Amino acid sequence: MKPHNLIALLLFLAGAIWAITRSEHSVQRIQASYYELAGPLLTQSSAASAKARNFLDEVKHSEETNVQLQLANDELAKLRVEIAHLRKLEEQNVDLHRALDFQENSPFHVMAANIIRRNPATWWQEAVIDRGSLNGLTKQQAVLDAAGLIGKVNRLSEDTSTIILLTDESCHVSAKVDGTPEAGILSGQRGQSRERTALRLRYLSKNAAIEPGMKVYTTGRGGLFPADILLGTVESFESGEVDAEALVRPAVDFTNLKTVFVLTQDG
Amino acid sequence: MIRYLISIFILTLIASVLQLFSPEFASWSDARIMILPLVFLCAAVTLDIAPMLALAFFCGFIWDAQNALASAGGDESVYTQPAEVLRFGYSIFLYGAMGMLMHGIQPLFRMGKWQVSTLLSGIAIFLYLWAEYLLLTFIRGELIFPIEVLKKISYSAILCMLISPLIFLLLLALAKRFGHQIKYQGYVWTSRYITPKHL
């Protein structure tokens, strides 16, 4: 091999080993810097495509849209009244717990975010949202929608965040099956497409009394996700030699994610 | 050569930005156009080993800056077996290996037939994605190779084949513009003891 090629190969290997030995903190800084540059492009292109879509929808269905808007406004007003009442009940609950020396439960506060990009990587089930560290987001915050748990924040930049979805193999959630004492770890499966998603609930007891149709919720253990968030419904149960697994249909429609809610801490 | 190499680095940066907007085709098993890997693999054919390795480092670094997953977090007493993630920097090795492969098959591009170049670029993308998936499987254990994954890799390779002639045209135009001569000679082995004059 020519000397300069050998030097190039050695430098390449040195550079690759340097990169692979970076700490988690250094990697986060590198990725945050990258997305600070790329983030504005993502948000602007997403805003442009949303505007174009809205314009076309408006042209097509302007009368229909007006009626739907009126209905939505009425529903919103009704929900605001209900939420105000629920907040009061929540505060009373917290006061009562405090009075009884129970551990204080933080009120459930969420921040809305829009999905601006789906599955930016080849093998991960992810989504990019238009909220970042400047909005107060931190890593590992849970992300939900009205139907249930969507995932958690994995990478942050100032204006955007990447969330790892529940359908990804690396997103593990401590889960329990409603109506039974069974608890396990729920995760997505490798190599799934966006349209066909099934979750795997592992480490269940061999003789668990689990049947299709049972609901699966978060346990709240593990420090990542609060308790009692709906994850999905059991589709099938299979007992193995040592433990058992269940296939779970997710509660959330992952093919149609637009607006999500990041769970934030109060104050 | 320096000006050509600089233009290739700029082209790679543009490709990395375009990759952010590359959509998935849900009806094709979520296949996508792998713009950055395709630009790198095509460019690797036109470069010598040293600049190719520099480009591989650059592309692998950008790819991981875009895509590498952070660790799962959570209480270790609850999440006792978190899924392993590919470390930041693994793409650099992958791009380097694929670049060496493309450099080795340079003589196959000598004929200059676009059909051959297109087919070879599709095969290269297929091998790249297959190698990446195998690496992931190796790290996480459980050899799972669903048919959906094979379809995704195959359809992605086909999509890349469709645009590879444009990439090659662009590279050839850049090479002509900056006076870079592409040597389609691959790896040249010379023996220390037997030289041509002895034959």
Short mmCIF file of C-alpha atoms in Angstrom, two decimals:
data_model
loop_
_atom_site.label_atom_id
_atom_site.label_comp_id
_atom_site.label_asym_id
_atom_site.label_seq_id
_atom_site.Cartn_x
_atom_site.Cartn_y
_atom_site.Cartn_z
CA MET A 1 0.00 0.00 0.00
CA LYS A 2 1.25 3.48 -0.81
CA PRO A 3 2.52 5.38 2.24
CA HIS A 4 -0.01 8.21 1.94
CA ASN A 5 -2.87 5.69 1.69
CA LEU A 6 -1.59 3.92 4.79
CA ILE A 7 -1.39 7.23 6.67
CA ALA A 8 -4.92 8.07 5.50
CA LEU A 9 -6.18 4.69 6.72
CA LEU A 10 -4.52 5.13 10.11
CA LEU A 11 -5.93 8.65 10.47
CA PHE A 12 -9.36 7.36 9.47
CA LEU A 13 -9.21 4.60 12.09
CA ALA A 14 -8.00 7.06 14.72
CA GLY A 15 -10.85 9.43 13.88
CA ALA A 16 -13.42 6.63 13.96
CA ILE A 17 -12.16 5.38 17.33
CA TRP A 18 -12.22 8.95 18.67
CA ALA A 19 -15.86 9.29 17.55
CA ILE A 20 -16.95 5.94 18.95
CA THR A 21 -15.39 6.65 22.36
CA ARG A 22 -17.21 9.98 22.85
CA SER A 23 -19.19 10.23 26.06
CA GLU A 24 -23.00 10.53 26.02
CA HIS A 25 -22.70 14.19 26.96
CA SER A 26 -20.34 14.95 24.04
CA VAL A 27 -22.62 13.11 21.62
CA GLN A 28 -25.62 15.11 22.85
CA ARG A 29 -23.71 18.36 22.28
CA ILE A 30 -22.71 17.28 18.77
CA GLN A 31 -26.27 16.31 17.91
CA ALA A 32 -27.71 19.47 19.48
CA SER A 33 -25.31 21.58 17.40
CA TYR A 34 -26.26 19.69 14.24
CA TYR A 35 -29.99 20.16 14.84
CA GLU A 36 -29.55 23.82 15.70
CA LEU A 37 -28.36 24.23 12.13
CA ALA A 38 -30.90 21.86 10.59
CA GLY A 39 -33.83 22.64 12.89
CA PRO A 40 -34.91 25.93 11.22
CA LEU A 41 -34.95 24.16 7.83
CA LEU A 42 -37.17 21.42 9.23
CA THR A 43 -39.62 23.79 10.92
CA GLN A 44 -39.83 26.08 7.91
CA SER A 45 -40.40 23.30 5.44
CA SER A 46 -43.00 21.75 7.75
CA ALA A 47 -44.76 25.13 8.11
CA ALA A 48 -44.71 25.61 4.33
CA SER A 49 -46.16 22.18 3.63
CA ALA A 50 -48.81 22.66 6.36
CA LYS A 51 -49.78 26.01 4.79
CA ALA A 52 -50.04 24.45 1.35
CA ARG A 53 -52.14 21.60 2.70
CA ASN A 54 -54.43 24.00 4.58
CA PHE A 55 -54.85 26.21 1.53
CA LEU A 56 -55.84 23.28 -0.65
CA ASP A 57 -58.21 21.98 2.02
CA GLU A 58 -59.76 25.41 2.38
CA VAL A 59 -60.34 25.78 -1.33
CA LYS A 60 -61.92 22.37 -1.51
CA HIS A 61 -64.07 22.40 1.58
CA SER A 62 -64.51 26.00 2.69
CA GLU A 63 -68.17 25.72 3.72
CA GLU A 64 -67.67 22.38 5.36
CA THR A 65 -64.63 23.77 7.15
CA ASN A 66 -66.63 26.70 8.54
CA VAL A 67 -69.26 24.39 9.98
CA GLN A 68 -66.64 22.11 11.47
CA LEU A 69 -64.83 25.10 12.91
CA GLN A 70 -67.97 26.27 14.64
CA LEU A 71 -68.58 22.80 16.07
CA ALA A 72 -64.97 22.59 17.20
CA ASN A 73 -65.20 25.98 18.93
CA ASP A 74 -68.33 24.90 20.76
CA GLU A 75 -66.67 21.66 21.84
CA LEU A 76 -63.57 23.61 22.96
CA ALA A 77 -65.64 25.94 25.10
CA LYS A 78 -67.38 22.95 26.69
CA LEU A 79 -64.06 21.20 27.34
CA ARG A 80 -62.60 24.34 28.91
CA VAL A 81 -65.40 24.39 31.43
CA GLU A 82 -64.90 20.70 32.18
CA ILE A 83 -61.13 21.09 32.52
CA ALA A 84 -61.55 24.02 34.92
CA HIS A 85 -63.73 21.79 37.09
CA LEU A 86 -61.27 18.89 36.84
CA ARG A 87 -58.35 21.15 37.80
CA LYS A 88 -60.24 22.15 40.91
CA LEU A 89 -60.82 18.52 41.77
CA GLU A 90 -57.13 17.80 41.12
CA GLU A 91 -56.07 20.59 43.49
CA GLN A 92 -58.45 19.26 46.14
CA ASN A 93 -56.96 15.81 45.63
CA VAL A 94 -53.41 17.15 46.11
CA ASP A 95 -54.48 19.05 49.24
CA LEU A 96 -56.13 15.95 50.68
CA HIS A 97 -53.07 13.84 49.97
CA ARG A 98 -50.88 16.43 51.61
CA ALA A 99 -53.18 16.56 54.59
CA LEU A 100 -52.99 12.78 54.94
CA ASP A 101 -49.19 12.85 54.65
CA PHE A 102 -49.27 10.90 51.38
CA GLN A 103 -46.65 11.55 48.74
CA GLU A 104 -47.63 14.62 46.74
CA ASN A 105 -48.77 13.97 43.15
CA SER A 106 -47.77 16.64 40.66
CA PRO A 107 -50.63 18.01 38.63
CA PHE A 108 -50.74 16.70 35.08
CA HIS A 109 -49.45 19.50 32.81
CA VAL A 110 -48.79 19.06 29.13
CA MET A 111 -47.31 21.15 26.34
CA ALA A 112 -48.71 20.77 22.84
CA ALA A 113 -46.29 20.16 19.97
CA ASN A 114 -46.64 19.47 16.27
CA ILE A 115 -44.98 16.60 14.47
CA ILE A 116 -42.82 18.09 11.74
CA ARG A 117 -41.06 14.96 10.55
CA ARG A 118 -41.69 11.22 10.82
CA ASN A 119 -39.01 8.52 10.92
CA PRO A 120 -35.99 10.64 10.03
CA ALA A 121 -33.74 7.58 10.52
CA THR A 122 -33.83 4.31 8.63
CA TRP A 123 -34.31 1.81 11.45
CA TRP A 124 -35.75 3.82 14.33
CA GLN A 125 -39.42 4.66 14.85
CA GLU A 126 -39.15 8.34 15.67
CA ALA A 127 -40.79 11.67 15.14
CA VAL A 128 -39.45 15.22 15.29
CA ILE A 129 -41.55 17.86 17.08
CA ASP A 130 -41.36 21.64 16.98
CA ARG A 131 -40.51 22.13 20.65
CA GLY A 132 -37.02 22.00 22.15
CA SER A 133 -34.90 23.01 25.10
CA LEU A 134 -35.87 26.67 24.69
CA ASN A 135 -39.45 25.60 25.47
CA GLY A 136 -38.31 23.90 28.66
CA LEU A 137 -38.21 20.34 27.32
CA THR A 138 -35.74 17.86 28.77
CA LYS A 139 -34.68 14.36 27.78
CA GLN A 140 -36.86 11.37 28.66
CA GLN A 141 -40.06 13.41 29.07
CA ALA A 142 -43.13 11.33 28.23
CA VAL A 143 -45.14 12.22 25.14
CA LEU A 144 -48.85 11.42 24.89
CA ASP A 145 -51.97 12.12 22.98
CA ALA A 146 -55.63 11.75 23.91
CA ALA A 147 -55.54 8.01 23.11
CA GLY A 148 -52.48 7.10 25.18
CA LEU A 149 -48.70 7.01 25.38
CA ILE A 150 -46.76 7.88 22.24
CA GLY A 151 -43.16 7.72 23.43
CA LYS A 152 -40.51 9.87 25.08
CA VAL A 153 -38.08 12.64 24.19
CA ASN A 154 -34.78 11.14 23.03
CA ARG A 155 -32.73 13.99 21.54
CA LEU A 156 -32.99 17.72 22.07
CA SER A 157 -31.95 20.84 20.30
CA GLU A 158 -33.04 24.39 21.00
CA ASP A 159 -36.09 24.45 18.71
CA THR A 160 -36.85 20.82 17.96
CA SER A 161 -36.81 17.45 19.68
CA THR A 162 -36.77 13.89 18.45
CA ILE A 163 -39.13 11.53 20.21
CA ILE A 164 -38.64 7.78 20.17
CA LEU A 165 -42.01 6.16 19.60
CA LEU A 166 -43.52 3.36 21.63
CA THR A 167 -43.41 1.20 18.48
CA ASP A 168 -39.61 1.26 18.47
CA GLU A 169 -37.75 -1.71 19.93
CA SER A 170 -35.59 0.51 22.13
CA CYS A 171 -38.52 2.30 23.83
CA HIS A 172 -39.16 0.20 26.96
CA VAL A 173 -42.11 0.93 29.24
CA SER A 174 -42.91 -0.74 32.55
CA ALA A 175 -46.47 -1.95 31.98
CA LYS A 176 -49.26 -3.76 33.81
CA VAL A 177 -52.28 -5.66 32.58
CA ASP A 178 -55.49 -4.25 33.97
CA GLY A 179 -57.41 -6.62 36.20
CA THR A 180 -54.40 -8.84 36.92
CA PRO A 181 -51.29 -8.52 39.10
CA GLU A 182 -49.12 -9.05 36.00
CA ALA A 183 -46.45 -6.50 35.10
CA GLY A 184 -43.77 -6.61 32.44
CA ILE A 185 -41.82 -4.53 29.97
CA LEU A 186 -43.58 -3.29 26.84
CA SER A 187 -41.65 -2.35 23.71
CA GLY A 188 -41.98 -2.20 19.95
CA GLN A 189 -40.59 -4.82 17.61
CA ARG A 190 -37.67 -4.67 15.23
CA GLY A 191 -38.29 -4.18 11.53
CA GLN A 192 -41.94 -3.13 11.74
CA SER A 193 -43.48 -0.86 9.18
CA ARG A 194 -45.44 2.22 10.18
CA GLU A 195 -48.72 0.61 9.22
CA ARG A 196 -48.34 -2.72 10.93
CA THR A 197 -47.36 -2.13 14.53
CA ALA A 198 -47.67 -4.56 17.40
CA LEU A 199 -46.04 -4.17 20.79
CA ARG A 200 -44.46 -6.94 22.84
CA LEU A 201 -45.15 -7.27 26.54
CA ARG A 202 -42.44 -9.49 27.99
CA TYR A 203 -41.42 -11.04 31.32
CA LEU A 204 -44.95 -12.06 32.29
CA SER A 205 -45.64 -15.06 34.48
CA LYS A 206 -45.96 -18.35 32.66
CA ASN A 207 -49.42 -19.02 34.05
CA ALA A 208 -50.73 -15.45 33.87
CA ALA A 209 -54.49 -15.20 33.40
CA ILE A 210 -54.27 -12.83 30.46
CA GLU A 211 -56.80 -12.81 27.68
CA PRO A 212 -57.23 -10.85 24.47
CA GLY A 213 -59.06 -7.58 25.02
CA MET A 214 -57.46 -6.72 28.35
CA LYS A 215 -56.09 -3.18 28.65
CA VAL A 216 -52.40 -2.46 29.31
CA TYR A 217 -51.32 0.60 31.32
CA THR A 218 -48.07 2.10 32.57
CA THR A 219 -47.09 1.10 36.11
CA GLY A 220 -45.34 4.39 36.89
CA ARG A 221 -42.21 2.53 38.01
CA GLY A 222 -38.78 3.18 36.54
CA GLY A 223 -38.79 6.97 36.71
CA LEU A 224 -39.75 7.59 33.07
CA PHE A 225 -43.52 7.43 32.66
CA PRO A 226 -46.29 8.29 35.10
CA ALA A 227 -48.73 5.60 36.15
CA ASP A 228 -52.03 4.62 34.53
CA ILE A 229 -51.44 5.88 31.00
CA LEU A 230 -53.11 3.63 28.45
CA LEU A 231 -50.67 1.73 26.27
CA GLY A 232 -52.85 -0.66 24.31
CA THR A 233 -54.97 -3.79 24.28
CA VAL A 234 -53.82 -7.40 24.49
CA GLU A 235 -54.21 -9.24 21.18
CA SER A 236 -52.68 -12.58 22.06
CA PHE A 237 -50.84 -14.31 24.87
CA GLU A 238 -48.12 -16.91 24.51
CA SER A 239 -46.60 -18.89 27.34
CA GLY A 240 -42.95 -19.99 27.09
CA GLU A 241 -40.75 -22.29 29.14
CA VAL A 242 -39.59 -19.67 31.60
CA ASP A 243 -41.96 -16.74 31.16
CA ALA A 244 -44.68 -15.50 28.84
CA GLU A 245 -45.25 -12.77 26.30
CA ALA A 246 -48.27 -10.93 25.01
CA LEU A 247 -48.78 -9.07 21.77
CA VAL A 248 -50.41 -5.71 22.35
CA ARG A 249 -52.19 -3.50 19.86
CA PRO A 250 -51.21 0.12 20.61
CA ALA A 251 -53.93 2.51 21.77
CA VAL A 252 -52.51 5.32 19.65
CA ASP A 253 -52.88 5.41 15.86
CA PHE A 254 -49.21 5.83 14.93
CA THR A 255 -50.02 6.24 11.24
CA ASN A 256 -51.81 9.51 11.88
CA LEU A 257 -49.82 11.56 14.39
CA LYS A 258 -50.09 15.32 14.03
CA THR A 259 -50.32 17.03 17.41
CA VAL A 260 -48.82 15.47 20.52
CA PHE A 261 -48.49 16.52 24.16
CA VAL A 262 -45.27 16.49 26.13
CA LEU A 263 -45.74 15.83 29.83
CA THR A 264 -44.08 18.63 31.78
CA GLN A 265 -43.50 19.02 35.51
CA ASP A 266 -45.34 21.77 37.35
CA GLY A 267 -43.06 24.74 38.19
CA MET B 1 -8.07 17.16 -7.31
CA ILE B 2 -8.37 19.45 -4.28
CA ARG B 3 -11.11 21.53 -5.91
CA TYR B 4 -12.98 18.39 -6.95
CA LEU B 5 -12.71 17.04 -3.41
CA ILE B 6 -14.02 20.32 -1.95
CA SER B 7 -16.96 20.22 -4.38
CA ILE B 8 -17.69 16.63 -3.29
CA PHE B 9 -17.72 17.69 0.37
CA ILE B 10 -20.16 20.50 -0.45
CA LEU B 11 -22.30 18.05 -2.44
CA THR B 12 -22.30 15.73 0.57
CA LEU B 13 -23.45 18.55 2.86
CA ILE B 14 -26.31 19.31 0.47
CA ALA B 15 -27.17 15.61 0.36
CA SER B 16 -27.27 15.46 4.18
CA VAL B 17 -29.74 18.36 4.23
CA LEU B 18 -31.88 16.75 1.51
CA GLN B 19 -31.79 13.49 3.49
CA LEU B 20 -33.70 15.25 6.29
CA PHE B 21 -36.59 15.70 3.88
CA SER B 22 -36.41 12.32 2.20
CA PRO B 23 -39.89 10.81 2.72
CA GLU B 24 -40.83 7.24 3.46
CA PHE B 25 -43.01 5.43 0.95
CA ALA B 26 -45.49 3.61 3.17
CA SER B 27 -46.83 1.46 0.32
CA TRP B 28 -43.27 0.28 -0.36
CA SER B 29 -42.60 -1.04 3.14
CA ASP B 30 -41.42 2.42 4.31
CA ALA B 31 -38.59 2.46 1.76
CA ARG B 32 -36.82 5.76 1.24
CA ILE B 33 -34.24 7.34 -1.04
CA MET B 34 -30.90 7.14 0.80
CA ILE B 35 -29.49 10.34 -0.66
CA LEU B 36 -26.42 10.76 1.53
CA PRO B 37 -25.22 7.12 1.34
CA LEU B 38 -25.87 7.12 -2.41
CA VAL B 39 -23.84 10.30 -2.99
CA PHE B 40 -21.03 8.89 -0.88
CA LEU B 41 -21.01 5.49 -2.64
CA CYS B 42 -21.02 7.10 -6.08
CA ALA B 43 -18.31 9.57 -5.07
CA ALA B 44 -16.18 6.76 -3.63
CA VAL B 45 -15.93 5.33 -7.15
CA THR B 46 -14.38 8.58 -8.41
CA LEU B 47 -11.84 9.13 -5.62
CA ASP B 48 -8.53 7.65 -4.51
CA ILE B 49 -8.31 5.85 -1.19
CA ALA B 50 -7.12 8.75 0.98
CA PRO B 51 -9.78 11.30 -0.04
CA MET B 52 -12.38 8.53 0.00
CA LEU B 53 -11.56 7.76 3.63
CA ALA B 54 -11.78 11.45 4.53
CA LEU B 55 -15.20 11.59 2.87
CA ALA B 56 -16.26 8.39 4.68
CA PHE B 57 -15.36 9.93 8.03
CA PHE B 58 -17.26 13.12 7.18
CA CYS B 59 -20.38 11.29 5.94
CA GLY B 60 -20.40 8.82 8.83
CA PHE B 61 -20.04 11.65 11.34
CA ILE B 62 -22.93 13.60 9.82
CA TRP B 63 -25.10 10.48 9.57
CA ASP B 64 -24.66 9.71 13.25
CA ALA B 65 -25.13 13.35 14.25
CA GLN B 66 -28.48 13.10 12.49
CA ASN B 67 -29.58 9.65 13.60
CA ALA B 68 -27.73 8.13 16.56
CA LEU B 69 -30.04 7.29 19.45
CA ALA B 70 -29.39 8.46 22.98
CA SER B 71 -29.40 5.90 25.81
CA ALA B 72 -32.75 4.72 27.15
CA GLY B 73 -32.43 5.99 30.72
CA GLY B 74 -34.75 4.95 33.54
CA ASP B 75 -34.26 3.06 36.80
CA GLU B 76 -31.90 0.13 36.22
CA SER B 77 -33.71 -1.98 38.79
CA VAL B 78 -36.86 -1.79 36.63
CA TYR B 79 -35.34 -1.63 33.14
CA THR B 80 -32.84 -4.42 33.66
CA GLN B 81 -32.31 -5.23 29.98
CA PRO B 82 -32.43 -2.01 27.97
CA ALA B 83 -32.13 -2.34 24.19
CA GLU B 84 -28.57 -1.75 23.08
CA VAL B 85 -28.06 1.24 20.82
CA LEU B 86 -25.47 1.57 18.10
CA ARG B 87 -22.82 3.87 19.45
CA PHE B 88 -22.15 7.25 17.88
CA GLY B 89 -19.40 6.66 15.33
CA TYR B 90 -20.48 3.22 14.07
CA SER B 91 -21.50 4.76 10.74
CA ILE B 92 -17.95 5.98 10.20
CA PHE B 93 -16.74 2.38 10.17
CA LEU B 94 -19.65 1.34 7.96
CA TYR B 95 -19.04 4.12 5.44
CA GLY B 96 -15.32 3.33 5.47
CA ALA B 97 -15.98 -0.35 4.75
CA MET B 98 -18.47 0.44 1.97
CA GLY B 99 -16.09 3.01 0.51
CA MET B 100 -13.28 0.45 0.40
CA LEU B 101 -15.66 -1.96 -1.35
CA MET B 102 -16.66 0.64 -3.94
CA HIS B 103 -13.04 1.55 -4.48
CA GLY B 104 -12.27 -2.11 -5.08
CA ILE B 105 -14.90 -2.44 -7.81
CA GLN B 106 -13.83 0.72 -9.64
CA PRO B 107 -12.70 -1.28 -12.73
CA LEU B 108 -16.32 -2.39 -13.25
CA PHE B 109 -17.24 1.25 -13.91
CA ARG B 110 -14.49 1.67 -16.52
CA MET B 111 -16.78 0.73 -19.40
CA GLY B 112 -18.81 3.85 -18.69
CA LYS B 113 -22.16 2.12 -19.36
CA TRP B 114 -24.88 3.78 -17.30
CA GLN B 115 -26.78 0.49 -16.94
CA VAL B 116 -23.84 -1.15 -15.20
CA SER B 117 -23.24 1.89 -12.94
CA THR B 118 -26.93 2.02 -12.00
CA LEU B 119 -27.09 -1.66 -11.17
CA LEU B 120 -23.88 -1.53 -9.13
CA SER B 121 -25.06 1.50 -7.16
CA GLY B 122 -28.32 -0.31 -6.34
CA ILE B 123 -26.38 -3.36 -5.16
CA ALA B 124 -24.10 -1.11 -3.09
CA ILE B 125 -27.07 0.54 -1.34
CA PHE B 126 -28.60 -2.89 -0.72
CA LEU B 127 -25.35 -4.08 0.87
CA TYR B 128 -25.04 -0.89 2.92
CA LEU B 129 -28.55 -1.21 4.39
CA TRP B 130 -28.18 -4.94 4.90
CA ALA B 131 -24.86 -4.44 6.71
CA GLU B 132 -26.39 -1.72 8.90
CA TYR B 133 -29.33 -3.95 9.83
CA LEU B 134 -27.05 -6.91 10.54
CA LEU B 135 -24.94 -4.70 12.79
CA LEU B 136 -28.06 -3.69 14.69
CA THR B 137 -29.13 -7.33 15.00
CA PHE B 138 -25.67 -8.31 16.21
CA ILE B 139 -25.68 -5.60 18.89
CA ARG B 140 -29.20 -6.39 20.10
CA GLY B 141 -29.10 -10.16 19.76
CA GLU B 142 -32.03 -12.22 18.46
CA LEU B 143 -31.44 -12.79 14.79
CA ILE B 144 -34.70 -11.42 13.45
CA PHE B 145 -34.95 -10.75 9.72
CA PRO B 146 -38.60 -10.12 8.88
CA ILE B 147 -39.69 -10.11 5.27
CA GLU B 148 -40.67 -6.45 5.76
CA VAL B 149 -37.04 -5.58 6.36
CA LEU B 150 -35.95 -7.35 3.19
CA LYS B 151 -38.64 -5.51 1.23
CA LYS B 152 -37.63 -2.18 2.77
CA ILE B 153 -33.97 -2.71 1.84
CA SER B 154 -34.82 -3.92 -1.68
CA TYR B 155 -37.25 -1.11 -2.46
CA SER B 156 -34.83 1.48 -1.07
CA ALA B 157 -32.10 0.08 -3.34
CA ILE B 158 -34.45 0.28 -6.34
CA LEU B 159 -35.38 3.89 -5.54
CA CYS B 160 -31.71 4.80 -5.26
CA MET B 161 -30.99 3.08 -8.57
CA LEU B 162 -33.51 5.40 -10.22
CA ILE B 163 -31.62 8.53 -9.20
CA SER B 164 -28.06 7.20 -9.33
CA PRO B 165 -27.56 8.13 -13.03
CA LEU B 166 -28.20 11.78 -12.03
CA ILE B 167 -25.63 11.53 -9.26
CA PHE B 168 -23.05 10.01 -11.58
CA LEU B 169 -23.74 12.66 -14.22
CA LEU B 170 -23.25 15.36 -11.60
CA LEU B 171 -20.00 13.81 -10.39
CA LEU B 172 -18.65 13.44 -13.91
CA ALA B 173 -19.59 17.06 -14.65
CA LEU B 174 -17.79 18.20 -11.49
CA ALA B 175 -14.75 16.09 -12.36
CA LYS B 176 -14.62 17.62 -15.85
CA ARG B 177 -15.13 21.14 -14.48
CA PHE B 178 -12.29 20.85 -11.96
CA GLY B 179 -9.97 18.82 -14.17
CA HIS B 180 -10.06 15.70 -12.00
CA GLN B 181 -9.07 12.47 -13.73
CA ILE B 182 -10.97 9.44 -12.41
CA LYS B 183 -8.76 6.37 -12.33
CA TYR B 184 -10.85 3.25 -12.54
CA GLN B 185 -8.06 0.97 -11.41
CA GLY B 186 -9.26 -0.25 -7.99
CA TYR B 187 -6.60 -1.82 -5.79
CA VAL B 188 -3.21 -2.22 -7.46
CA TRP B 189 -1.04 -4.88 -5.89
CA THR B 190 2.65 -4.91 -6.57
CA SER B 191 4.95 -7.57 -5.31
CA ARG B 192 8.15 -6.44 -3.60
CA TYR B 193 10.11 -9.28 -5.11
CA ILE B 194 8.61 -9.79 -8.54
CA THR B 195 8.48 -6.69 -10.70
CA PRO B 196 7.23 -6.53 -14.29
CA LYS B 197 10.78 -6.50 -15.63
CA HIS B 198 11.37 -9.97 -14.15
CA LEU B 199 8.39 -11.41 -16.04
#
